[in-house]
Amino acid sequence: MLNFFALALSLCVLASLHQVNALGQTRCVDFNSSTSTFAVVQGGNAAPILLAEDEWPGVQRAASDFAVDVERVTGVKPSVLNASTSSTSSSSRPIIIGTLGKSSLIDQVINATQLDVSAVEGAWEAFMGTEVENPLPGVDSAYVIVGADKRGTIFALYDLSEQFGVSPWYWWADVPVKKHSELFITPNGCAHGSPSVQYRGIFINDEQPGLTNWALEKFTNGTGALHTGSPFNHFFYAKLFELILRMKANYLWPAMWGSAFNVDDAENQPLADMFGVVLGTSHEEPWPAQSPSNGTYSVKETGIILQTPSLSTNVPLGEDTNIELLERIISDQRQILTDVYNGTDIRTIPQVWTLYKEVQGFYEDGMMAPDDVALLWSDDNWGNIRRFPLESERNRSGGSGVYYHPQRPGDNKNNCAQGYSCPVPTLTLDNFDPFANRYVDIGAGGPTPFTFTVSANVSWLKFSTTQGSISPDRSEQRVWISVGDWDQLEGGDIAAKITFAASATAAPGLTLQMRNMSVAVDFVATKNNVPAGNAKFTGFVEDGGAIAFEAAHASRNNPVQGIRWTEIPGLGRTLSGITPWPRSGADGANFTAGSGPSVEYDFLNFNTISESGNITVITYESPSLNGNGNDRPLGFAVQVDDLAIQSSYFMPPAAPGQLPSVWNDFVANSIVPVTMTFEGVEPGTHTLKIFMIEPAVVVQRVVIDTGGLKQSYFGPPESVQW
Ligand SMILES: *[C@@H]1O[C@H](CO)[C@@H](O)[C@H](O)[C@H]1NC(C)=O
Ligand SMILES: *[C@@H]1O[C@H](CO)[C@@H](O)[C@H](O)[C@H]1NC(C)=O
Ligand SMILES: *[C@@H]1O[C@H](CO)[C@@H](O)[C@H](O)[C@H]1NC(C)=O
Ligand SMILES: *[C@@H]1O[C@H](CO)[C@@H](O)[C@H](O)[C@H]1NC(C)=O
Ligand SMILES: *[C@@H]1O[C@H](CO)[C@@H](O)[C@H](O)[C@H]1NC(C)=O
Ligand SMILES: *[C@@H]1O[C@H](CO)[C@@H](O)[C@H](O)[C@H]1NC(C)=O
Ligand SMILES: *[C@@H]1O[C@H](CO)[C@@H](O)[C@H](O)[C@H]1NC(C)=O
Ligand SMILES: *[C@@H]1O[C@H](CO)[C@@H](O)[C@H](O)[C@H]1NC(C)=O
Ligand SMILES: *[C@@H]1O[C@H](CO)[C@@H](O)[C@H](O)[C@H]1NC(C)=O
Ligand SMILES: *[C@@H]1O[C@H](CO)[C@@H](O)[C@H](O)[C@H]1NC(C)=O
Ligand SMILES: *[C@@H]1O[C@H](CO)[C@@H](O)[C@H](O)[C@H]1NC(C)=O
């Protein structure tokens, strides 16, 4: 069971999201009326919104957001009314909102209509919505929203807002609201069961200087909190809590770089409770405490997590004592919780242990957490999960979670775009053969206009244009070069010379000589004669000494035990990735090389490396860590025809808590190239097979070097397919 999802966040993320998309939610809103739609706004009138006075203040608050959202979209603001259970002052067709077990209004509606709420009753954060007749005295019909609990009702409202066109990011990222004059709810209504992940939230991390300075300006007029100087007061958190709930999340680790949630602003914690946001803590952040000023920490009930002390900075310990001391700290923390909660069974208090960075190393070195503590499995700062819960870890009563701690884009010594580790630029014109075209771009080196002509010393070359002109208005022109008549050529490589001659218009300072310029381009056409007997071949054809194809473009796909290589669209650097699926198929089994599910690719080569019969196969894998445990490193196998099969376990092992030595290169390039040489592959048609050994391997692309492969990131464009 996945109990937690936490995302470390800094302001950069906030600014980059800008789409209104209700993820995975069924559409239940229409902008045109049709039979049985419920009108939220029609003809300039908005349905009034009714709540009970005894409703959660957090729901009251979200209802006022909801009314403003309707106004944002339509320009018409619904009234929000407290309906007392005795007298309903309602006009026609209101929206009635209430939380089961809390709202006397919703009790009354259910009593009056016998509305079936069994689908949401007792279901964490679930909600339903439906139109009912005669819900209240004097009310003919209403759209009734029932939340199973406080957040269930709040999510019901924000779900509608999002579908109306108000992005959760409308404030943080200035996402424009799409206007509509009328709003309707479809007859099926809107509903959602319990989310499959119980706690979903963010961590405000690395907030200095960006978020801190911005918050100082935006929320405090430049004055930080008394003890810490922190700007993260309840004005800031009101905006953040609203965002969290609009995104259907429920959980927060507050900002902690020089900030202390409970100390910085006494209103922070009650506000979280009012909104309905559960709090955890990270690093050295003190537990939620009532009155820290006199040294007494009294833990409040807004929510709590068991925190791992920030070992790298706070607890200078030796190798072996680390684990014992840590286990004792956790045990002490559990005792504090038990005491504060007056002997409450500790196993019923949600606690999570975050296996981030070196902390995962402690776990791998044998440190244990009680079974009721959730293990929060972490990524490597680049978005790659470091370990999946193993079979033996999946039955923990505390469950498990995922912690995504992206690095985006910071100062990165492997990032060429930031000026680091850039390769020396080179320019070469590749050989030409029937399966690709070449082009030359002609551009201005200055403001003087010129005309140009293109010519060759052979008659079999063809140009997309043989003349043109370049000026500031038209600063570049592309000339495509191809072979017009292959029949004039014999087999093999045939050289030609192309001449680009430019003639500039007269300009001050240009002598007659300087006005003319000529550039020669050497060109080699390669005519391959298809080996006899291959006329019926279908597959990828060699081009310039190399063959390249996307992993998804297999000729054949052979499942084994219900597992098949399956495309994950959009994943990776070029087209997509393929991976054995289902992920835990055949009880998570692995396969010996050659026995597992496979994909096959037919190809035709005209050459081998130095006519040796060798070819080199480079498969490009997504960088993934050995998340199946150290005895199950990622592995796959490659075979050409019936030649000896070759296995690759491409990710080296790492010491506990560490990353593999090669990891930075792999992850900075977002690719892992695996190179294998096969001998005895004569020119002709062949089949390359990729076999599953272990799950969770993603293959993106395959490049075969038959002697002409040039250096590049991902190989040449995909080869022509016959
Ligand atoms: C919805 O109504 C608008 C305005 O009357 C109209 O232009 C549009 O075609 C309608 N769309 C549909 C799907 O009926
Ligand atoms: C409804 O009643 C609650 C509780 O008294 C109050 O906090 C809230 O402001 C009222 N809402 C409106 C719209 O009057
Ligand atoms: C439920 O409805 C019945 C009549 O339909 C009424 O007598 C009763 O008082 C109602 N109960 C509550 C709690 O409103
Ligand atoms: C900041 O200054 C403005 C204008 O004086 C004032 O309205 C606002 O309340 C101040 N905010 C804080 C957090 O002090
Ligand atoms: C500290 O404050 C708390 C809460 O006000 C109070 O219960 C406690 O007695 C105080 N402790 C001391 C030592 O003054
Ligand atoms: C523990 O008991 C005390 C005294 O009865 C009470 O004030 C406090 O609210 C209780 N704490 C919790 C977390 O239930
Ligand atoms: C986990 O629990 C399931 C269901 O109770 C059981 O079938 C399975 O054997 C357990 N696995 C382990 C590793 O204990
Ligand atoms: C054209 O030029 C190339 C390169 O200089 C040369 O190798 C080739 O023989 C020439 N062909 C003819 C027909 O002149
Ligand atoms: C420059 O090129 C033009 C056009 O090809 C030609 O007519 C002219 O004679 C050339 N002038 C010199 C000085 O080469
Ligand atoms: C399959 O996994 C086991 C560990 O469970 C390992 O010992 C074995 O080497 C793996 N087989 C292959 C082919 O990698
Ligand atoms: C062919 O491959 C074998 C095995 O990798 C290698 O020893 C040999 O040097 C290769 N020959 C050429 C010409 O690359």
mmCIF file with all atom_site columns, C-alpha atoms in Angstrom, residues 176-260:
data_model
loop_
_atom_site.group_PDB
_atom_site.id
_atom_site.type_symbol
_atom_site.label_atom_id
_atom_site.label_alt_id
_atom_site.label_comp_id
_atom_site.label_asym_id
_atom_site.label_entity_id
_atom_site.label_seq_id
_atom_site.pdbx_PDB_ins_code
_atom_site.Cartn_x
_atom_site.Cartn_y
_atom_site.Cartn_z
_atom_site.occupancy
_atom_site.B_iso_or_equiv
_atom_site.pdbx_formal_charge
_atom_site.auth_seq_id
_atom_site.auth_comp_id
_atom_site.auth_asym_id
_atom_site.auth_atom_id
_atom_site.pdbx_PDB_model_num
ATOM 1  C CA . PRO A 1 176 ? -5.633  32.643 -16.746 1.00 0.00 ? 176 PRO A CA 1
ATOM 2  C CA . VAL A 1 177 ? -9.216  31.590 -16.092 1.00 0.00 ? 177 VAL A CA 1
ATOM 3  C CA . LYS A 1 178 ? -11.125 30.592 -19.196 1.00 0.00 ? 178 LYS A CA 1
ATOM 4  C CA . LYS A 1 179 ? -14.371 32.530 -19.284 1.00 0.00 ? 179 LYS A CA 1
ATOM 5  C CA . HIS A 1 180 ? -17.799 30.993 -19.882 1.00 0.00 ? 180 HIS A CA 1
ATOM 6  C CA . SER A 1 181 ? -21.136 32.686 -19.587 1.00 0.00 ? 181 SER A CA 1
ATOM 7  C CA . GLU A 1 182 ? -22.939 29.591 -18.312 1.00 0.00 ? 182 GLU A CA 1
ATOM 8  C CA . LEU A 1 183 ? -21.986 26.583 -16.216 1.00 0.00 ? 183 LEU A CA 1
ATOM 9  C CA . PHE A 1 184 ? -23.747 23.246 -15.895 1.00 0.00 ? 184 PHE A CA 1
ATOM 10 C CA . ILE A 1 185 ? -23.204 19.962 -14.106 1.00 0.00 ? 185 ILE A CA 1
ATOM 11 C CA . THR A 1 186 ? -23.879 16.848 -16.160 1.00 0.00 ? 186 THR A CA 1
ATOM 12 C CA . PRO A 1 187 ? -26.688 14.486 -15.054 1.00 0.00 ? 187 PRO A CA 1
ATOM 13 C CA . ASN A 1 188 ? -24.296 11.836 -13.725 1.00 0.00 ? 188 ASN A CA 1
ATOM 14 C CA . GLY A 1 189 ? -22.898 14.357 -11.237 1.00 0.00 ? 189 GLY A CA 1
ATOM 15 C CA . CYS A 1 190 ? -19.379 14.430 -9.877  1.00 0.00 ? 190 CYS A CA 1
ATOM 16 C CA . ALA A 1 191 ? -17.994 11.784 -7.553  1.00 0.00 ? 191 ALA A CA 1
ATOM 17 C CA . HIS A 1 192 ? -14.683 10.365 -6.376  1.00 0.00 ? 192 HIS A CA 1
ATOM 18 C CA . GLY A 1 193 ? -13.843 7.467  -4.123  1.00 0.00 ? 193 GLY A CA 1
ATOM 19 C CA . SER A 1 194 ? -10.990 7.363  -1.642  1.00 0.00 ? 194 SER A CA 1
ATOM 20 C CA . PRO A 1 195 ? -7.632  8.277  -3.195  1.00 0.00 ? 195 PRO A CA 1
ATOM 21 C CA . SER A 1 196 ? -5.326  5.298  -3.561  1.00 0.00 ? 196 SER A CA 1
ATOM 22 C CA . VAL A 1 197 ? -2.503  7.181  -1.816  1.00 0.00 ? 197 VAL A CA 1
ATOM 23 C CA . GLN A 1 198 ? -3.583  8.260  1.641   1.00 0.00 ? 198 GLN A CA 1
ATOM 24 C CA . TYR A 1 199 ? -1.200  11.172 2.299   1.00 0.00 ? 199 TYR A CA 1
ATOM 25 C CA . ARG A 1 200 ? -0.129  13.318 -0.647  1.00 0.00 ? 200 ARG A CA 1
ATOM 26 C CA . GLY A 1 201 ? 1.844   16.444 -0.223  1.00 0.00 ? 201 GLY A CA 1
ATOM 27 C CA . ILE A 1 202 ? 4.805   18.687 -0.694  1.00 0.00 ? 202 ILE A CA 1
ATOM 28 C CA . PHE A 1 203 ? 7.882   19.770 1.170   1.00 0.00 ? 203 PHE A CA 1
ATOM 29 C CA . ILE A 1 204 ? 9.031   23.382 0.975   1.00 0.00 ? 204 ILE A CA 1
ATOM 30 C CA . ASN A 1 205 ? 12.741  22.858 0.480   1.00 0.00 ? 205 ASN A CA 1
ATOM 31 C CA . ASP A 1 206 ? 15.714  24.898 -0.693  1.00 0.00 ? 206 ASP A CA 1
ATOM 32 C CA . GLU A 1 207 ? 13.539  27.949 -0.198  1.00 0.00 ? 207 GLU A CA 1
ATOM 33 C CA . GLN A 1 208 ? 16.397  30.384 0.131   1.00 0.00 ? 208 GLN A CA 1
ATOM 34 C CA . PRO A 1 209 ? 16.957  32.763 -1.577  1.00 0.00 ? 209 PRO A CA 1
ATOM 35 C CA . GLY A 1 210 ? 14.134  32.522 -4.143  1.00 0.00 ? 210 GLY A CA 1
ATOM 36 C CA . LEU A 1 211 ? 11.020  31.739 -2.174  1.00 0.00 ? 211 LEU A CA 1
ATOM 37 C CA . THR A 1 212 ? 12.215  33.470 1.004   1.00 0.00 ? 212 THR A CA 1
ATOM 38 C CA . ASN A 1 213 ? 12.887  36.814 -0.655  1.00 0.00 ? 213 ASN A CA 1
ATOM 39 C CA . TRP A 1 214 ? 9.684   36.642 -2.620  1.00 0.00 ? 214 TRP A CA 1
ATOM 40 C CA . ALA A 1 215 ? 7.668   35.856 0.515   1.00 0.00 ? 215 ALA A CA 1
ATOM 41 C CA . LEU A 1 216 ? 9.362   38.694 2.420   1.00 0.00 ? 216 LEU A CA 1
ATOM 42 C CA . GLU A 1 217 ? 8.213   41.084 -0.248  1.00 0.00 ? 217 GLU A CA 1
ATOM 43 C CA . LYS A 1 218 ? 4.783   39.587 -0.736  1.00 0.00 ? 218 LYS A CA 1
ATOM 44 C CA . PHE A 1 219 ? 3.621   38.686 2.771   1.00 0.00 ? 219 PHE A CA 1
ATOM 45 C CA . THR A 1 220 ? 5.579   40.590 5.431   1.00 0.00 ? 220 THR A CA 1
ATOM 46 C CA . ASN A 1 221 ? 6.528   43.987 4.011   1.00 0.00 ? 221 ASN A CA 1
ATOM 47 C CA . GLY A 1 222 ? 10.133  42.934 4.521   1.00 0.00 ? 222 GLY A CA 1
ATOM 48 C CA . THR A 1 223 ? 10.017  42.110 8.206   1.00 0.00 ? 223 THR A CA 1
ATOM 49 C CA . GLY A 1 224 ? 10.641  38.508 9.185   1.00 0.00 ? 224 GLY A CA 1
ATOM 50 C CA . ALA A 1 225 ? 9.477   36.648 12.282  1.00 0.00 ? 225 ALA A CA 1
ATOM 51 C CA . LEU A 1 226 ? 10.868  37.688 15.653  1.00 0.00 ? 226 LEU A CA 1
ATOM 52 C CA . HIS A 1 227 ? 13.193  34.775 16.411  1.00 0.00 ? 227 HIS A CA 1
ATOM 53 C CA . THR A 1 228 ? 14.018  33.468 12.940  1.00 0.00 ? 228 THR A CA 1
ATOM 54 C CA . GLY A 1 229 ? 13.485  36.295 10.480  1.00 0.00 ? 229 GLY A CA 1
ATOM 55 C CA . SER A 1 230 ? 11.302  33.908 8.503   1.00 0.00 ? 230 SER A CA 1
ATOM 56 C CA . PRO A 1 231 ? 8.660   35.330 6.152   1.00 0.00 ? 231 PRO A CA 1
ATOM 57 C CA . PHE A 1 232 ? 6.551   32.153 6.188   1.00 0.00 ? 232 PHE A CA 1
ATOM 58 C CA . ASN A 1 233 ? 3.619   33.474 8.179   1.00 0.00 ? 233 ASN A CA 1
ATOM 59 C CA . HIS A 1 234 ? -0.061  32.569 8.009   1.00 0.00 ? 234 HIS A CA 1
ATOM 60 C CA . PHE A 1 235 ? -0.626  34.875 5.021   1.00 0.00 ? 235 PHE A CA 1
ATOM 61 C CA . PHE A 1 236 ? 1.867   32.808 3.090   1.00 0.00 ? 236 PHE A CA 1
ATOM 62 C CA . TYR A 1 237 ? 0.533   29.484 4.343   1.00 0.00 ? 237 TYR A CA 1
ATOM 63 C CA . ALA A 1 238 ? -3.084  30.427 3.595   1.00 0.00 ? 238 ALA A CA 1
ATOM 64 C CA . LYS A 1 239 ? -2.085  30.645 -0.074  1.00 0.00 ? 239 LYS A CA 1
ATOM 65 C CA . LEU A 1 240 ? -0.096  27.417 0.118   1.00 0.00 ? 240 LEU A CA 1
ATOM 66 C CA . PHE A 1 241 ? -2.789  25.429 1.941   1.00 0.00 ? 241 PHE A CA 1
ATOM 67 C CA . GLU A 1 242 ? -5.313  26.531 -0.635  1.00 0.00 ? 242 GLU A CA 1
ATOM 68 C CA . LEU A 1 243 ? -3.002  25.337 -3.432  1.00 0.00 ? 243 LEU A CA 1
ATOM 69 C CA . ILE A 1 244 ? -2.439  22.001 -1.695  1.00 0.00 ? 244 ILE A CA 1
ATOM 70 C CA . LEU A 1 245 ? -6.156  21.372 -1.313  1.00 0.00 ? 245 LEU A CA 1
ATOM 71 C CA . ARG A 1 246 ? -6.961  22.526 -4.844  1.00 0.00 ? 246 ARG A CA 1
ATOM 72 C CA . MET A 1 247 ? -4.478  19.916 -6.039  1.00 0.00 ? 247 MET A CA 1
ATOM 73 C CA . LYS A 1 248 ? -6.313  17.294 -3.913  1.00 0.00 ? 248 LYS A CA 1
ATOM 74 C CA . ALA A 1 249 ? -3.281  16.897 -1.697  1.00 0.00 ? 249 ALA A CA 1
ATOM 75 C CA . ASN A 1 250 ? -3.470  16.929 2.080   1.00 0.00 ? 250 ASN A CA 1
ATOM 76 C CA . TYR A 1 251 ? 0.009   16.958 3.543   1.00 0.00 ? 251 TYR A CA 1
ATOM 77 C CA . LEU A 1 252 ? 2.865   19.397 4.119   1.00 0.00 ? 252 LEU A CA 1
ATOM 78 C CA . TRP A 1 253 ? 6.359   19.534 5.496   1.00 0.00 ? 253 TRP A CA 1
ATOM 79 C CA . PRO A 1 254 ? 6.734   23.267 6.117   1.00 0.00 ? 254 PRO A CA 1
ATOM 80 C CA . ALA A 1 255 ? 9.662   25.475 5.164   1.00 0.00 ? 255 ALA A CA 1
ATOM 81 C CA . MET A 1 256 ? 12.592  24.884 7.520   1.00 0.00 ? 256 MET A CA 1
ATOM 82 C CA . TRP A 1 257 ? 15.648  26.739 6.212   1.00 0.00 ? 257 TRP A CA 1
ATOM 83 C CA . GLY A 1 258 ? 15.895  29.186 9.092   1.00 0.00 ? 258 GLY A CA 1
ATOM 84 C CA . SER A 1 259 ? 12.166  28.880 9.642   1.00 0.00 ? 259 SER A CA 1
ATOM 85 C CA . ALA A 1 260 ? 10.132  27.091 12.305  1.00 0.00 ? 260 ALA A CA 1
#
